[in-house]
Amino acid sequence: HISWAFGPGVEGQKLALEDIVDVKAVQNSYRHGIGIRITHDGWIYSVSGFSAVQLTLKDGSQYRIGTNDQAGLVAALEDKITPGEAPAAEPQVKLRTHNNML
């Protein structure tokens, strides 16, 4: 598993390596902020700087973990996980009409 914490009194997080299907180096922006937060990119865990590693899980959820050793963390995780595919987005249903009739 991979786990991280922010210190005493702050609950950490723990993910099973077998649930991780993708790992990549990313750069957070100012809009991601510092601390623990949920964004449209998934969960962000960051204490300083903008370098992070994005983990994508089998269920499609994503976590961004801030780190000062981005390349080292990516290499360590890529060595331990089996790449896979996150589930595809739900297909959109479209109505088809023939001769303008439903």
Short mmCIF file of C-alpha atoms in Angstrom, two decimals, residues 10-49:
data_model
loop_
_atom_site.label_atom_id
_atom_site.label_comp_id
_atom_site.label_asym_id
_atom_site.label_seq_id
_atom_site.Cartn_x
_atom_site.Cartn_y
_atom_site.Cartn_z
CA VAL A 10 -4.72 15.03 10.89
CA GLU A 11 -6.05 11.81 9.46
CA GLY A 12 -3.87 10.32 6.75
CA GLN A 13 -4.79 8.29 3.71
CA LYS A 14 -3.90 4.75 2.64
CA LEU A 15 -4.40 3.15 -0.79
CA ALA A 16 -3.81 -0.45 -1.85
CA LEU A 17 -1.23 -0.65 -4.65
CA GLU A 18 -3.41 -3.16 -6.51
CA ASP A 19 -6.13 -0.47 -6.79
CA ILE A 20 -3.80 1.96 -8.62
CA VAL A 21 -3.97 1.71 -12.41
CA ASP A 22 -1.97 4.81 -13.41
CA VAL A 23 0.78 6.98 -11.94
CA LYS A 24 2.05 10.20 -13.49
CA ALA A 25 4.00 13.30 -12.58
CA VAL A 26 1.84 16.45 -12.62
CA GLN A 27 2.18 20.11 -11.71
CA ASN A 28 -0.52 21.57 -9.49
CA SER A 29 -1.56 25.17 -10.09
CA TYR A 30 -2.47 27.99 -7.72
CA ARG A 31 -6.13 26.95 -7.96
CA HIS A 32 -5.29 23.60 -6.34
CA GLY A 33 -4.07 25.42 -3.24
CA ILE A 34 -2.20 23.98 -0.28
CA GLY A 35 -3.58 21.40 2.14
CA ILE A 36 -6.21 18.71 1.75
CA ARG A 37 -9.01 19.50 -0.66
CA ILE A 38 -11.30 18.01 -3.27
CA THR A 39 -11.29 19.51 -6.77
CA HIS A 40 -12.51 18.50 -10.21
CA ASP A 41 -9.11 16.73 -10.51
CA GLY A 42 -9.86 14.56 -7.47
CA TRP A 43 -8.33 14.74 -4.00
CA ILE A 44 -5.30 17.02 -3.52
CA TYR A 45 -2.83 16.48 -0.68
CA SER A 46 -0.16 19.20 -0.77
CA VAL A 47 1.97 20.99 1.80
CA SER A 48 4.24 23.12 -0.40
CA GLY A 49 5.23 23.69 -3.99
#
